[in-house]
XYZ file of C-alpha atoms in Angstrom:
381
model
C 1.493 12.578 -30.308
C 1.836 14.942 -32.933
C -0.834 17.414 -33.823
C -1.390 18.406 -37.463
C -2.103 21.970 -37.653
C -3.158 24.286 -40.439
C -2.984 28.274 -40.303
C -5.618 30.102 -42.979
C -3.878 33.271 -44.395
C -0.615 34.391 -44.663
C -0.343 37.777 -43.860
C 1.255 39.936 -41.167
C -0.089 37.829 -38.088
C -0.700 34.542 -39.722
C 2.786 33.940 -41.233
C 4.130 35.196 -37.523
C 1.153 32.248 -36.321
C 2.481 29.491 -38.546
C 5.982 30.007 -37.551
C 5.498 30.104 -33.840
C 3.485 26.932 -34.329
C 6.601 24.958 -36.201
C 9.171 25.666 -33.382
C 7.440 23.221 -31.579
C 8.097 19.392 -32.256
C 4.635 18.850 -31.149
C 2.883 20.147 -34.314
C 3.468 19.515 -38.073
C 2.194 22.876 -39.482
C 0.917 24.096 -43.191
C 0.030 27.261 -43.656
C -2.546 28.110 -46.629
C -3.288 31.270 -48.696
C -4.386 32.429 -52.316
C -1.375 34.192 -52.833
C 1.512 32.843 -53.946
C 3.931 35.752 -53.427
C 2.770 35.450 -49.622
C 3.739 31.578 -49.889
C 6.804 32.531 -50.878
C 7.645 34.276 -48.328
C 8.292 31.262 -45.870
C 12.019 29.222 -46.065
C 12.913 26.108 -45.211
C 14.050 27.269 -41.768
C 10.432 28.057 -40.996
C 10.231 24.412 -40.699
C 6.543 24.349 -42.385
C 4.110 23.173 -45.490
C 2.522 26.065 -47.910
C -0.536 24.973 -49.594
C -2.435 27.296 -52.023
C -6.221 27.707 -51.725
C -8.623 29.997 -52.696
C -9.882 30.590 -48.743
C -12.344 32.890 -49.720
C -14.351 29.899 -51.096
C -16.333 27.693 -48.131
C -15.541 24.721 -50.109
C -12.669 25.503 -50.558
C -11.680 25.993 -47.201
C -13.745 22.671 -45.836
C -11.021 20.921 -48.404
C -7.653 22.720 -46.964
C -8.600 21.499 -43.540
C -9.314 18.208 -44.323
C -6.665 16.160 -42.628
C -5.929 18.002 -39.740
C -6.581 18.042 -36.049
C -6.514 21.492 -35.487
C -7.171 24.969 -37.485
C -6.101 28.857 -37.252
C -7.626 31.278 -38.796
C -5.974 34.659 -39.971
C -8.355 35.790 -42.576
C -9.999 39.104 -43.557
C -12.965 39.878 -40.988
C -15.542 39.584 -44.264
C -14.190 36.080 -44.636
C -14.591 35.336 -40.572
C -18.137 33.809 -40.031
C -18.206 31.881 -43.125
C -14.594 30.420 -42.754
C -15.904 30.055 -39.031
C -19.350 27.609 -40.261
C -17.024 26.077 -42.657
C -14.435 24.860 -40.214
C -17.372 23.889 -38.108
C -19.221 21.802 -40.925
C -15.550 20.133 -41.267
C -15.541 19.077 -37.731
C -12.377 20.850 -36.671
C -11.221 22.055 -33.546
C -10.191 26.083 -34.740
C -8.951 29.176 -33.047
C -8.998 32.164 -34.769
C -8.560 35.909 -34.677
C -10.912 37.380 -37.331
C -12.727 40.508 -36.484
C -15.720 39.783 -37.893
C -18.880 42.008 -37.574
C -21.288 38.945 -37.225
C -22.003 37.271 -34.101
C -19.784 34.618 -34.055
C -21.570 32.551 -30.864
C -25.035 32.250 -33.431
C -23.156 28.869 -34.722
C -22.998 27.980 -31.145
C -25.400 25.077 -31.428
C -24.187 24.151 -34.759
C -20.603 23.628 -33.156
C -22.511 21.515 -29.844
C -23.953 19.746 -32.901
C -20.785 18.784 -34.323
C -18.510 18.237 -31.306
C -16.523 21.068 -32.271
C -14.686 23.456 -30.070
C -14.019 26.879 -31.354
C -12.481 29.746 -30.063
C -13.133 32.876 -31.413
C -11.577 37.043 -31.629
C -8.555 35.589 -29.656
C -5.968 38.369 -30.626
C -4.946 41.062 -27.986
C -8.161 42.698 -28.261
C -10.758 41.252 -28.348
C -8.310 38.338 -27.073
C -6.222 38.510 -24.129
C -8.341 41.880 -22.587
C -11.158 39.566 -22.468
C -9.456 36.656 -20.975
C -8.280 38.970 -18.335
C -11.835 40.348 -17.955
C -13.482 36.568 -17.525
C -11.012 35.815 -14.919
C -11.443 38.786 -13.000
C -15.354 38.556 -13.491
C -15.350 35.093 -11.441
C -12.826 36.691 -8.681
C -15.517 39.428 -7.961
C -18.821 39.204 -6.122
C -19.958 42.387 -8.105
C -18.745 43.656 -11.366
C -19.167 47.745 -11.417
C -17.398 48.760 -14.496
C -15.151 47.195 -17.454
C -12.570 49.277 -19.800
C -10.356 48.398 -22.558
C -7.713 51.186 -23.760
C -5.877 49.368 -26.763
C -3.965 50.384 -29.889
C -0.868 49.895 -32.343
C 1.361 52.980 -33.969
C 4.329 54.014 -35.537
C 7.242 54.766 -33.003
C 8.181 57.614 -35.417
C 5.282 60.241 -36.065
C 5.118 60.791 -40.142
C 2.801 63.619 -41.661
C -0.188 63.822 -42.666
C -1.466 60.582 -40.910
C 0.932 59.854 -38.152
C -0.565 55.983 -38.448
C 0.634 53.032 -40.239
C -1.849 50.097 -40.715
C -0.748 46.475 -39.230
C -4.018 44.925 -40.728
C -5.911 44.492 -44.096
C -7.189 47.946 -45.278
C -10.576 47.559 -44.805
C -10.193 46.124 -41.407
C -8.694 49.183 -40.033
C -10.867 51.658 -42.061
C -13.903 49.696 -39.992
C -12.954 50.461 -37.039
C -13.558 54.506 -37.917
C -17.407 53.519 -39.329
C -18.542 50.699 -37.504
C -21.368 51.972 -34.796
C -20.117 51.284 -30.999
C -21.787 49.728 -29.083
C -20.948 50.379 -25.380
C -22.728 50.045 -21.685
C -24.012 52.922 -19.517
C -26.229 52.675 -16.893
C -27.144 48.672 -17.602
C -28.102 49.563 -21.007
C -26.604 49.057 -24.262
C -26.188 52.136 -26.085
C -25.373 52.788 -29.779
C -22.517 55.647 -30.290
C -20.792 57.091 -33.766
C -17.635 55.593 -34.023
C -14.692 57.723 -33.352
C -17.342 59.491 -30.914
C -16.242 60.987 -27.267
C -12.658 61.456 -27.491
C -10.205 61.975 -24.439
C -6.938 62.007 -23.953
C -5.120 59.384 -22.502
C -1.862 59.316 -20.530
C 0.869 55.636 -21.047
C 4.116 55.835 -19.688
C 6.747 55.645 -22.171
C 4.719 56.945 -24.595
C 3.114 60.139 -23.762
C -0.366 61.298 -24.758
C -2.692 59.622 -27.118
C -6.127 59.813 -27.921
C -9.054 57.405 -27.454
C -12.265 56.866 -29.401
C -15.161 54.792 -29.284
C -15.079 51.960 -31.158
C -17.064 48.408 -31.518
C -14.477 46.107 -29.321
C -17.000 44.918 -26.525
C -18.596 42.722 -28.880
C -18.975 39.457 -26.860
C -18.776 40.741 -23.739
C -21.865 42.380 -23.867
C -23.243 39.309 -23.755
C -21.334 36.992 -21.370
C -21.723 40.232 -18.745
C -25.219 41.363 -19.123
C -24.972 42.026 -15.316
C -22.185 44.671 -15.754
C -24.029 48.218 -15.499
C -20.565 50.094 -17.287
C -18.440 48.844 -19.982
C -17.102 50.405 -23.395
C -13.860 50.179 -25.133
C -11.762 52.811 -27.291
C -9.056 52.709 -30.041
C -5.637 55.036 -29.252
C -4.615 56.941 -31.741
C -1.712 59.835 -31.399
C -3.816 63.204 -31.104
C -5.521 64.776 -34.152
C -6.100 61.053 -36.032
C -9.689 61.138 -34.702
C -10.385 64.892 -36.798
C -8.581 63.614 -40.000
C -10.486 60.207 -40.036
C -13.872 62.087 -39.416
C -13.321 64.508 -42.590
C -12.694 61.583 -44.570
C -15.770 59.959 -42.910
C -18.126 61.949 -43.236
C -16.951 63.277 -47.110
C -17.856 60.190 -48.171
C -14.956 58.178 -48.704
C -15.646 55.388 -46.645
C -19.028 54.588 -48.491
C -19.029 51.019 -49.340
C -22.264 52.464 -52.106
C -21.185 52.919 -55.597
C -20.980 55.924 -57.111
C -20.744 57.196 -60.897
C -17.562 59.046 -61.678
C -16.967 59.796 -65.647
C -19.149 56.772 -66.343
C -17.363 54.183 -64.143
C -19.082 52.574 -61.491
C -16.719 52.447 -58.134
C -16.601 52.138 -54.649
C -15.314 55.378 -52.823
C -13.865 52.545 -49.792
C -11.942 50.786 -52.444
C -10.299 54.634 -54.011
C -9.736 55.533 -50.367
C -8.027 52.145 -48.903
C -6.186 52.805 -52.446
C -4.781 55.899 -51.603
C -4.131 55.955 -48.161
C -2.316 52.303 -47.789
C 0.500 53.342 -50.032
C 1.168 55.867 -47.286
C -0.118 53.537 -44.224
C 2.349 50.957 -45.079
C 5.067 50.486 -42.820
C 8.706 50.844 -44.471
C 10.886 47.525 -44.154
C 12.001 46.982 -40.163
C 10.333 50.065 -39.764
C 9.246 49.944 -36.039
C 6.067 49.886 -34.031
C 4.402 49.504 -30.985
C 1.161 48.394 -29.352
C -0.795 49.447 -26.051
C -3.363 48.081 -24.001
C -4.979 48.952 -20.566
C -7.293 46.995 -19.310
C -9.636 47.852 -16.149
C -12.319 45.702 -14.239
C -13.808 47.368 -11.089
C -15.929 46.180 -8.550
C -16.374 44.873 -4.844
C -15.449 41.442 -3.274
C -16.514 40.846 0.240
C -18.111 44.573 0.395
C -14.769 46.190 -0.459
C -14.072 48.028 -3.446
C -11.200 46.013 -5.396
C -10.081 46.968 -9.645
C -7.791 44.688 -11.570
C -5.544 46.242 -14.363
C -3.316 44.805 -16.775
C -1.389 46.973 -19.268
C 0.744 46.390 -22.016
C 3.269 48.395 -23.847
C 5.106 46.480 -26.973
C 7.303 47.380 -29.607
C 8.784 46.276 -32.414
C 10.851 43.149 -32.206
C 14.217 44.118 -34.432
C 16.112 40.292 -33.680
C 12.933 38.782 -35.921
C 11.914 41.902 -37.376
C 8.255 41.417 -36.459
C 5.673 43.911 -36.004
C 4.242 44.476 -32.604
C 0.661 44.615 -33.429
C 1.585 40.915 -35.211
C 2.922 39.460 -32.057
C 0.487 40.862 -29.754
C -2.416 39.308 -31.975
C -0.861 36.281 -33.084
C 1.193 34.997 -30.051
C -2.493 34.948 -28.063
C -3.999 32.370 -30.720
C -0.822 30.136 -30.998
C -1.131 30.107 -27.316
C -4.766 29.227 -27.076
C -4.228 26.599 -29.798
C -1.636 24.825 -27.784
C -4.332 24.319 -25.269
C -7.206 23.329 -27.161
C -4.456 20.590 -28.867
C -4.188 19.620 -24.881
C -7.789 19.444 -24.319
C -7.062 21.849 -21.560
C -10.155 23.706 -22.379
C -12.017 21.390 -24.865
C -15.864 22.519 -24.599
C -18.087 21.809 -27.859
C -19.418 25.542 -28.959
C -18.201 28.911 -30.063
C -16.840 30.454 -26.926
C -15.380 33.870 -27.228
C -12.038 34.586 -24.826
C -13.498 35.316 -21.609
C -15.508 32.448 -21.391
C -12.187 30.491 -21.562
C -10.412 32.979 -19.264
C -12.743 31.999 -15.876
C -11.284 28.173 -16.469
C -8.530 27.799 -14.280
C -5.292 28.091 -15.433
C -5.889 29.675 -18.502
C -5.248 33.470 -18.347
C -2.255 32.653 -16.360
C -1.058 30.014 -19.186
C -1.858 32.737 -21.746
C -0.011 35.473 -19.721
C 3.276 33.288 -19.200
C 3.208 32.184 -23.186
C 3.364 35.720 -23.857
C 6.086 36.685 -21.330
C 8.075 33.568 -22.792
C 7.864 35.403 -26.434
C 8.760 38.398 -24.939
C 5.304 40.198 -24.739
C 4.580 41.419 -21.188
C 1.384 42.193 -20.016
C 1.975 44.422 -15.642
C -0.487 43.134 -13.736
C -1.857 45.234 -10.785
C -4.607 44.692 -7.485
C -5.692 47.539 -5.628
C -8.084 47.162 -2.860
C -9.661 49.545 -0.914
């Protein structure tokens, strides 16, 4: 039986989502977007439908997915909970990999209602880490501490920024003014982001640095039991000091401000200015790292599970890591929900599908089948 899919947006990860969908006979896949110069970007070797739509519209969006057994979505995070109610309202089955800053599990009941399954922030983190950290949950009797180490970069180191962006602008430029929200000592604690920086050793790379961020999300509330948990974005050393300056100038305000009698946002100058220079060059390359940590005891002895990841650039395709680390995880988790492998009504974020058996290792083998390899590691004692 063939399932008729539909990916929302076609950008960096969900053009890379659409055509890892079409190589399999088992799907007839459209991809939709407002842009027609992103449209155009597909061939007839991708094997695939382009539809236009203005996505940003509900309506809109309840219309593209009319017709189809399963949806993706690759949207902006602003655009995540209300393409995620949308979707709902339509009664589709949907995976999708928008980092919103709403809690996506409120439309929990409203998916129950419906009979619809979604699954939600399944990239490579939030995504995979927290697949990983649901399985490893369920193996323990007690759950001491949780970490997630994860970033993308530039293999070659450009001044001033030393960073190229593999998401929309104002995606990444949230991560450096979002509060973090991380767990010490049972309690959920609010810190600045790009607070409590360290440096962080991954070989074949070398030193980078690590900042608070908002990644837990979720798992703060599937693991209310876990006394320690926070995650951290990597950046190569001395990001963390530039991104502050800008911060706290100003220039990530989303509040208007006057300037020579024009009304503007200083986000919108600043994403403006600094994506010209964040862009990456054509098959210029990249990679992506992840380390992720759960500690605790089974049986009264101390036991930690760690997966870690180092990607790069994929020059045969010429695909960005960050792209294929994000987007592989959701084409993955879509082939399963078209299986009814996990097929619960609700909005479940990653981990709660990673303690159903079979899942993180059907995720982890997908990945190592496109090439993305995620060393796992047990030590005991």
């Amino acid at each position: 039986m063939t399932t008729r899919a539909i990916v929302l947006g076609a950008g960096m990860v969900g053009s890379l989502m659409a055509r890892d969908l079409a190589t399999d006979d088992g799907f007839e896949v459209t991809v939709a977007d407002a842009r027609l110069e992103a449209l155009a970007r597909f061939s007839p070797n991708d094997r695939l439908r382009t539809v236009r739509a203005e996505l940003g519209n509900p309506a809109a969006v309840k219309r593209a997915v009319e017709g189809y057994d399963l949806v993706l979505g690759a949207l902006s995070s602003h655009l995540g909970m209300q393409t995620l109610r949308a979707v709902i309202e339509a009664k589709k089955t949907y995976c999708d990999i928008s980092f919103m800053a709403e809690e996506a599990t409120d439309l929990d009941a409203l998916a129950k209602e419906h009979g619809v399954t979604a699954v939600v922030d399944c990239g490579v983190s939030p995504g995979v880490s927290n697949v990983a950290i649901g399985w490893a949950v369920a193996q323990l009797d007690v759950t001491e501490r949780i970490e997630i180490l994860v970033g993308g970069l530039p293999i070659a180191r450009h001044w001033p920024y030393e960073y190229k962006a593999p998401f929309a602008p104002h995606d990444v430029i949230e991560e450096y003014t979002r509060p973090s929200r991380i767990v010490e000592n049972g309690k959920v604690v609010i810190r600045e982001a790009l607070s409590e920086p360290e440096l962080v050793d991954f070989a074949g790379v070398g030193t980078l640095e690590a900042f608070n961020t908002d990644g837990l999300r979720s798992l703060i509330r599937s693991f209310p039991q876990v006394p320690e948990m926070r995650e951290k974005t990597l950046r190569y050393p001395g990001h963390i000091e530039l991104m502050r300056v800008l911060r706290d100038t100003g220039y990530f305000s989303k509040d208007e401000i006057e300037v020579n009698g024009a009304r503007v946002r200083p986000l919108d100058v600043t994403a403006a200015l600094l994506f010209p220079k964040w862009t990456f060059a054509e098959r210029e390359g990249d990679f992506t790292v992840c380390r992720v940590t759960v500690s605790g005891k089974k049986q009264g002895k101390s036991r930690r599970y760690a997966w870690e990841l180092h990607d790069v650039y994929h020059a045969e395709s010429d695909t960005r890591s960050m792209s294929r680390c994000t987007g592989f995880p959701a084409t993955i988790m879509a082939r399963m929900l078209a299986e009814k492998r996990f097929a619960e009504p609700g909005v479940h974020a990653p981990e709660s599908c990673g303690r159903h058996e079979g899942v993180l290792a059907g995720m982890l083998e997908g990945l190592e089948k496109r090439g993305v390899v995620y060393r796992a590691s047990v030590i005991e004692g």
